[in-house]
Amino acid sequence: MKCKVIVNPSSGMKNFQRSAIMAMHKLSSEGVLTGAYLQYTTEKYDAYKIALDIKPGEYDFVMVVGGDGTANEVINGIIKGGSKTPICILPAGTMNDFATYLGLPRDTAGLCRMIKSFNVVPCDVGKVNDDEYFLNVTAGGTLSEVAHKVSIEAKTALGRFAYYLEGAKDFTTYKFKSFPIRVEYDDKKIEEDVFLFIISNSPNVGGFSGLLPKAKINDGLLDVILIKKPDFVDILPLMMQIRMNTHIQHPKVKYFQTKSLTISCMDDSISIPYDYDGELGGKLPFRAEIVPNAINILVPDHKLKNLQRTES
């Protein structure tokens, strides 16, 4: 097998990058790999450009060593380039929600096992405004704002704890802001003041496992959660319910599944940004839809049985 290895050297801890290099050496020495072509990114969109240039059949798989943003660039490049090359993700970022859901290994031995098994499963992705794809999540509101306040240095030094520290500042000062949105889907309309909206492909978002409990990466559906601004006394109980995965019954929470939707702000004087896979996107309004079977992902043996296609 031949592979392209795309490494973002600014993502996460250096030992995860070493795991990838050691795995390539080991698999090459065992004859599993006949060629491993390593390329480092130096600036934003490098990973996208590298993936975009991959030709059909040029590599048996492409390995991504980086965080959610790097993985996002690669899936956009693979889809827009049309190569259909299977993707192997070594999560080296801060949150890595999608990788956590799939149980993707970070160590050399686990990575080697996954590549040798070569379990390739089709995976859905989301599409925003017909030109950008997201692997895991598009979001707007408090969660998105917190993520973009955290510096690269803090993420590298503190990992996901950096996000919790930043979020705690807003919690203690009660800076949660709400905004009026209109959500249209399946001939339905929701008009609410919310402080957070999330559109996800997997259950895991923002370091929370099961935040969107019905989500699957291959069910042909987007999972959507809207959270209205809670009263101060409701914040702690709501957080507890999120931890126990019972939050979708909370009166401040709306949760549904759909193939496509549009979200707009009902107040033209307010500019509401959104992001996808942790990277800044545009501003409301936007349209999102699911793209079934858009990419192929390598998964470990213990996750394979749980990823049978369940077309909706």
Short mmCIF file of C-alpha atoms in Angstrom, two decimals:
data_model
loop_
_atom_site.label_atom_id
_atom_site.label_comp_id
_atom_site.label_asym_id
_atom_site.label_seq_id
_atom_site.Cartn_x
_atom_site.Cartn_y
_atom_site.Cartn_z
CA MET A 1 0.00 0.00 0.00
CA LYS A 2 0.99 3.61 -0.59
CA CYS A 3 -0.12 6.51 1.56
CA LYS A 4 0.13 10.28 1.76
CA VAL A 5 0.71 11.61 5.29
CA ILE A 6 -0.42 15.20 5.94
CA VAL A 7 0.88 16.61 9.23
CA ASN A 8 -0.12 19.90 10.85
CA PRO A 9 2.87 20.58 13.14
CA SER A 10 0.97 23.23 15.11
CA SER A 11 -1.81 20.81 16.17
CA GLY A 12 -1.68 19.45 19.70
CA MET A 13 1.16 17.54 21.31
CA LYS A 14 4.27 16.49 19.36
CA ASN A 15 4.11 12.89 20.62
CA PHE A 16 1.05 12.23 18.43
CA GLN A 17 3.01 13.36 15.40
CA ARG A 18 5.79 11.00 16.41
CA SER A 19 3.24 8.16 16.63
CA ALA A 20 2.41 8.66 12.96
CA ILE A 21 6.04 8.69 11.86
CA MET A 22 6.89 5.62 13.94
CA ALA A 23 3.86 3.79 12.54
CA MET A 24 4.97 4.56 8.99
CA HIS A 25 8.47 3.23 9.71
CA LYS A 26 7.08 0.07 11.32
CA LEU A 27 4.59 -0.66 8.55
CA SER A 28 7.25 0.00 5.91
CA SER A 29 9.70 -2.38 7.58
CA GLU A 30 6.99 -5.06 7.69
CA GLY A 31 6.20 -4.62 4.00
CA VAL A 32 2.67 -3.38 4.65
CA LEU A 33 3.55 0.00 3.15
CA THR A 34 5.53 0.26 -0.07
CA GLY A 35 5.54 4.05 0.08
CA ALA A 36 4.72 6.72 2.68
CA TYR A 37 4.95 10.30 1.47
CA LEU A 38 5.09 12.81 4.33
CA GLN A 39 4.13 16.45 3.89
CA TYR A 40 3.92 19.15 6.58
CA THR A 41 1.56 22.10 6.44
CA THR A 42 2.99 25.56 6.99
CA GLU A 43 -0.11 27.72 6.73
CA LYS A 44 -3.89 27.60 6.63
CA TYR A 45 -5.41 25.70 3.68
CA ASP A 46 -2.20 23.76 2.97
CA ALA A 47 -3.89 20.49 3.98
CA TYR A 48 -6.81 21.31 1.68
CA LYS A 49 -4.52 22.01 -1.28
CA ILE A 50 -2.51 18.81 -0.72
CA ALA A 51 -5.67 16.70 -0.53
CA LEU A 52 -7.19 18.45 -3.54
CA ASP A 53 -4.19 17.47 -5.68
CA ILE A 54 -4.47 13.75 -4.89
CA LYS A 55 -5.47 11.79 -8.00
CA PRO A 56 -7.83 8.79 -7.99
CA GLY A 57 -5.80 5.64 -7.29
CA GLU A 58 -2.61 7.59 -6.51
CA TYR A 59 -2.62 6.46 -2.86
CA ASP A 60 -4.40 3.67 -1.01
CA PHE A 61 -5.16 6.08 1.82
CA VAL A 62 -4.31 9.52 3.14
CA MET A 63 -3.39 9.97 6.80
CA VAL A 64 -4.29 13.22 8.55
CA VAL A 65 -2.25 14.12 11.63
CA GLY A 66 -3.92 17.16 13.14
CA GLY A 67 -7.01 18.53 14.80
CA ASP A 68 -10.59 19.03 13.66
CA GLY A 69 -9.65 21.95 11.40
CA THR A 70 -6.95 19.98 9.59
CA ALA A 71 -9.31 17.03 9.09
CA ASN A 72 -11.91 19.47 7.73
CA GLU A 73 -9.46 20.79 5.15
CA VAL A 74 -8.57 17.29 4.02
CA ILE A 75 -12.16 16.10 3.61
CA ASN A 76 -12.95 19.24 1.60
CA GLY A 77 -9.94 18.57 -0.62
CA ILE A 78 -10.77 14.89 -1.10
CA ILE A 79 -14.42 15.59 -1.96
CA LYS A 80 -13.76 18.53 -4.28
CA GLY A 81 -10.83 16.74 -5.92
CA GLY A 82 -12.96 13.66 -6.55
CA SER A 83 -10.29 11.11 -5.61
CA LYS A 84 -12.44 9.14 -3.12
CA THR A 85 -9.20 8.23 -1.31
CA PRO A 86 -9.89 6.61 2.11
CA ILE A 87 -8.96 8.82 5.06
CA CYS A 88 -7.07 7.73 8.17
CA ILE A 89 -7.25 10.27 10.99
CA LEU A 90 -4.68 10.43 13.78
CA PRO A 91 -6.28 12.93 16.18
CA ALA A 92 -3.60 15.38 17.31
CA GLY A 93 -5.75 18.40 18.11
CA THR A 94 -7.50 19.65 21.23
CA MET A 95 -11.07 18.35 21.15
CA ASN A 96 -11.10 15.71 18.38
CA ASP A 97 -14.81 15.01 18.95
CA PHE A 98 -15.31 13.03 15.75
CA ALA A 99 -12.21 10.90 16.36
CA THR A 100 -13.26 10.26 19.96
CA TYR A 101 -16.65 8.99 18.81
CA LEU A 102 -14.95 6.56 16.42
CA GLY A 103 -12.40 5.46 19.02
CA LEU A 104 -9.53 6.31 16.67
CA PRO A 105 -6.12 5.38 18.12
CA ARG A 106 -3.38 7.89 18.92
CA ASP A 107 -0.62 5.42 19.74
CA THR A 108 1.73 3.73 17.28
CA ALA A 109 0.54 0.17 17.98
CA GLY A 110 -3.15 1.02 17.67
CA LEU A 111 -2.56 2.99 14.50
CA CYS A 112 -0.64 0.10 12.94
CA ARG A 113 -3.44 -2.34 13.83
CA MET A 114 -6.08 -0.12 12.26
CA ILE A 115 -4.11 0.30 9.03
CA LYS A 116 -3.40 -3.43 8.78
CA SER A 117 -7.09 -4.26 9.30
CA PHE A 118 -8.02 -1.56 6.78
CA ASN A 119 -11.68 -1.36 7.78
CA VAL A 120 -13.04 1.32 5.44
CA VAL A 121 -16.57 2.59 6.07
CA PRO A 122 -18.57 5.17 4.12
CA CYS A 123 -19.27 8.31 6.10
CA ASP A 124 -21.73 11.17 5.65
CA VAL A 125 -20.63 14.80 5.77
CA GLY A 126 -22.55 18.04 6.09
CA LYS A 127 -22.54 20.71 3.41
CA VAL A 128 -23.00 24.45 4.03
CA ASN A 129 -24.20 26.79 1.28
CA ASP A 130 -23.23 24.40 -1.52
CA ASP A 131 -19.49 25.04 -1.22
CA GLU A 132 -18.11 23.98 2.18
CA TYR A 133 -18.20 20.57 3.84
CA PHE A 134 -17.99 19.73 7.53
CA LEU A 135 -17.04 16.41 9.03
CA ASN A 136 -18.58 16.80 12.46
CA VAL A 137 -20.28 20.06 13.36
CA THR A 138 -21.52 23.50 12.38
CA ALA A 139 -22.39 25.75 15.30
CA GLY A 140 -23.13 29.31 16.31
CA GLY A 141 -23.50 31.13 19.61
CA THR A 142 -21.74 30.74 22.93
CA LEU A 143 -19.92 27.47 22.17
CA SER A 144 -18.53 28.90 18.95
CA GLU A 145 -17.48 32.17 20.61
CA VAL A 146 -15.63 30.37 23.41
CA ALA A 147 -13.72 28.20 20.94
CA HIS A 148 -12.39 31.19 19.03
CA LYS A 149 -11.26 33.05 22.16
CA VAL A 150 -8.73 30.32 22.98
CA SER A 151 -5.23 30.92 21.62
CA ILE A 152 -3.18 28.29 19.78
CA GLU A 153 -0.59 28.50 22.57
CA ALA A 154 -3.21 27.80 25.25
CA LYS A 155 -4.64 24.87 23.30
CA THR A 156 -1.20 23.36 22.84
CA ALA A 157 -0.24 23.79 26.50
CA LEU A 158 -3.55 22.97 28.19
CA GLY A 159 -5.50 20.88 25.68
CA ARG A 160 -9.29 20.89 26.08
CA PHE A 161 -8.90 22.37 29.59
CA ALA A 162 -8.18 25.68 27.83
CA TYR A 163 -11.74 25.67 26.47
CA TYR A 164 -13.19 24.90 29.89
CA LEU A 165 -11.26 27.80 31.44
CA GLU A 166 -12.50 30.20 28.78
CA GLY A 167 -16.07 28.95 29.13
CA ALA A 168 -15.87 29.37 32.91
CA LYS A 169 -15.24 33.09 32.44
CA ASP A 170 -18.54 33.51 30.62
CA PHE A 171 -20.27 31.27 33.16
CA THR A 172 -19.13 33.31 36.18
CA THR A 173 -20.03 36.64 34.56
CA TYR A 174 -23.16 35.28 32.86
CA LYS A 175 -22.22 36.66 29.45
CA PHE A 176 -24.40 34.21 27.53
CA LYS A 177 -26.04 36.20 24.73
CA SER A 178 -29.18 35.16 22.92
CA PHE A 179 -30.30 36.04 19.41
CA PRO A 180 -33.55 35.50 17.47
CA ILE A 181 -33.33 32.86 14.74
CA ARG A 182 -35.67 31.24 12.26
CA VAL A 183 -35.07 27.57 11.46
CA GLU A 184 -36.86 26.01 8.48
CA TYR A 185 -36.82 22.27 7.75
CA ASP A 186 -39.18 19.57 6.44
CA ASP A 187 -42.01 22.11 5.89
CA LYS A 188 -41.65 23.18 9.53
CA LYS A 189 -40.59 26.49 11.04
CA ILE A 190 -39.11 27.33 14.45
CA GLU A 191 -38.68 30.90 15.65
CA GLU A 192 -36.80 31.20 18.94
CA ASP A 193 -34.35 33.30 20.91
CA VAL A 194 -31.37 30.98 21.38
CA PHE A 195 -27.87 31.30 22.76
CA LEU A 196 -26.56 28.27 20.90
CA PHE A 197 -27.36 26.16 17.85
CA ILE A 198 -25.52 23.00 16.80
CA ILE A 199 -25.83 20.94 13.62
CA SER A 200 -23.88 17.72 13.95
CA ASN A 201 -22.95 14.51 12.19
CA SER A 202 -21.88 12.67 15.37
CA PRO A 203 -23.06 12.64 18.99
CA ASN A 204 -19.88 14.33 20.29
CA VAL A 205 -19.47 18.11 20.24
CA GLY A 206 -17.37 20.53 22.28
CA GLY A 207 -15.87 17.81 24.43
CA PHE A 208 -19.31 16.50 25.42
CA SER A 209 -20.07 12.87 24.56
CA GLY A 210 -23.68 12.27 23.60
CA LEU A 211 -24.64 15.93 23.23
CA LEU A 212 -26.69 14.87 20.20
CA PRO A 213 -27.56 11.35 21.36
CA LYS A 214 -29.34 10.08 18.24
CA ALA A 215 -26.62 11.12 15.80
CA LYS A 216 -24.81 8.59 13.60
CA ILE A 217 -22.16 9.29 10.98
CA ASN A 218 -23.91 7.14 8.37
CA ASP A 219 -27.67 7.54 8.84
CA GLY A 220 -28.23 10.16 6.14
CA LEU A 221 -29.39 12.75 8.68
CA LEU A 222 -28.18 15.90 10.39
CA ASP A 223 -28.87 16.20 14.11
CA VAL A 224 -29.83 19.66 15.32
CA ILE A 225 -30.01 21.10 18.80
CA LEU A 226 -31.24 24.58 19.74
CA ILE A 227 -30.72 25.85 23.29
CA LYS A 228 -32.64 28.84 24.52
CA LYS A 229 -30.90 31.16 26.96
CA PRO A 230 -31.32 29.56 30.39
CA ASP A 231 -32.05 31.50 33.54
CA PHE A 232 -28.99 31.65 35.77
CA VAL A 233 -30.49 29.13 38.20
CA ASP A 234 -31.07 26.72 35.31
CA ILE A 235 -27.47 26.62 34.07
CA LEU A 236 -26.08 24.08 36.53
CA PRO A 237 -29.06 21.68 36.26
CA LEU A 238 -28.87 21.89 32.45
CA MET A 239 -25.15 21.12 32.52
CA MET A 240 -25.82 18.15 34.78
CA GLN A 241 -28.47 16.86 32.37
CA ILE A 242 -26.03 17.21 29.47
CA ARG A 243 -23.52 15.11 31.40
CA MET A 244 -26.20 12.46 31.99
CA ASN A 245 -27.46 12.66 28.38
CA THR A 246 -30.98 13.59 29.52
CA HIS A 247 -30.87 17.21 28.34
CA ILE A 248 -33.07 16.75 25.28
CA GLN A 249 -36.07 16.63 27.63
CA HIS A 250 -35.13 20.03 29.12
CA PRO A 251 -37.69 22.78 28.31
CA LYS A 252 -34.92 25.08 27.05
CA VAL A 253 -33.75 22.50 24.49
CA LYS A 254 -35.15 21.66 21.06
CA TYR A 255 -33.75 18.62 19.26
CA PHE A 256 -34.59 17.17 15.85
CA GLN A 257 -33.15 15.32 12.84
CA THR A 258 -33.41 16.35 9.20
CA LYS A 259 -31.74 16.02 5.81
CA SER A 260 -31.51 19.79 5.29
CA LEU A 261 -32.39 23.09 6.94
CA THR A 262 -31.90 26.83 6.73
CA ILE A 263 -31.09 29.13 9.65
CA SER A 264 -31.48 32.91 9.54
CA CYS A 265 -31.41 35.73 12.07
CA MET A 266 -34.72 37.56 12.50
CA ASP A 267 -32.99 40.81 13.51
CA ASP A 268 -31.14 42.42 10.60
CA SER A 269 -29.14 44.59 13.00
CA ILE A 270 -27.42 41.52 14.51
CA SER A 271 -24.56 39.74 12.77
CA ILE A 272 -24.36 36.09 13.84
CA PRO A 273 -21.21 34.16 12.85
CA TYR A 274 -21.03 30.39 12.64
CA ASP A 275 -18.20 27.90 12.35
CA TYR A 276 -17.72 24.41 10.97
CA ASP A 277 -15.41 21.88 12.60
CA GLY A 278 -14.05 24.66 14.80
CA GLU A 279 -13.04 26.94 11.92
CA LEU A 280 -14.69 30.31 11.35
CA GLY A 281 -17.29 30.18 8.60
CA GLY A 282 -19.54 32.99 7.47
CA LYS A 283 -22.56 34.69 8.98
CA LEU A 284 -26.24 33.85 9.05
CA PRO A 285 -28.24 33.03 7.00
CA PHE A 286 -27.04 29.67 5.70
CA ARG A 287 -28.35 26.39 4.39
CA ALA A 288 -27.00 23.02 5.57
CA GLU A 289 -27.65 19.55 4.18
CA ILE A 290 -26.36 16.02 4.64
CA VAL A 291 -24.29 14.37 1.91
CA PRO A 292 -24.52 10.58 2.37
CA ASN A 293 -21.47 8.39 1.71
CA ALA A 294 -19.35 11.41 0.80
CA ILE A 295 -16.06 10.04 2.15
CA ASN A 296 -14.46 6.78 3.28
CA ILE A 297 -12.91 6.54 6.76
CA LEU A 298 -10.62 3.95 8.35
CA VAL A 299 -11.98 2.69 11.68
CA PRO A 300 -10.64 0.27 14.31
CA ASP A 301 -11.97 -3.29 14.55
CA HIS A 302 -14.03 -2.70 17.69
CA LYS A 303 -16.10 0.04 16.01
CA LEU A 304 -16.84 -1.72 12.74
CA LYS A 305 -20.00 -3.55 13.85
CA ASN A 306 -21.56 -0.33 15.13
CA LEU A 307 -21.17 1.44 11.80
CA GLN A 308 -23.48 -0.53 9.55
CA ARG A 309 -25.24 1.79 7.15
CA THR A 310 -28.75 2.71 8.33
CA GLU A 311 -30.21 4.67 5.42
CA SER A 312 -33.09 6.88 6.50
#
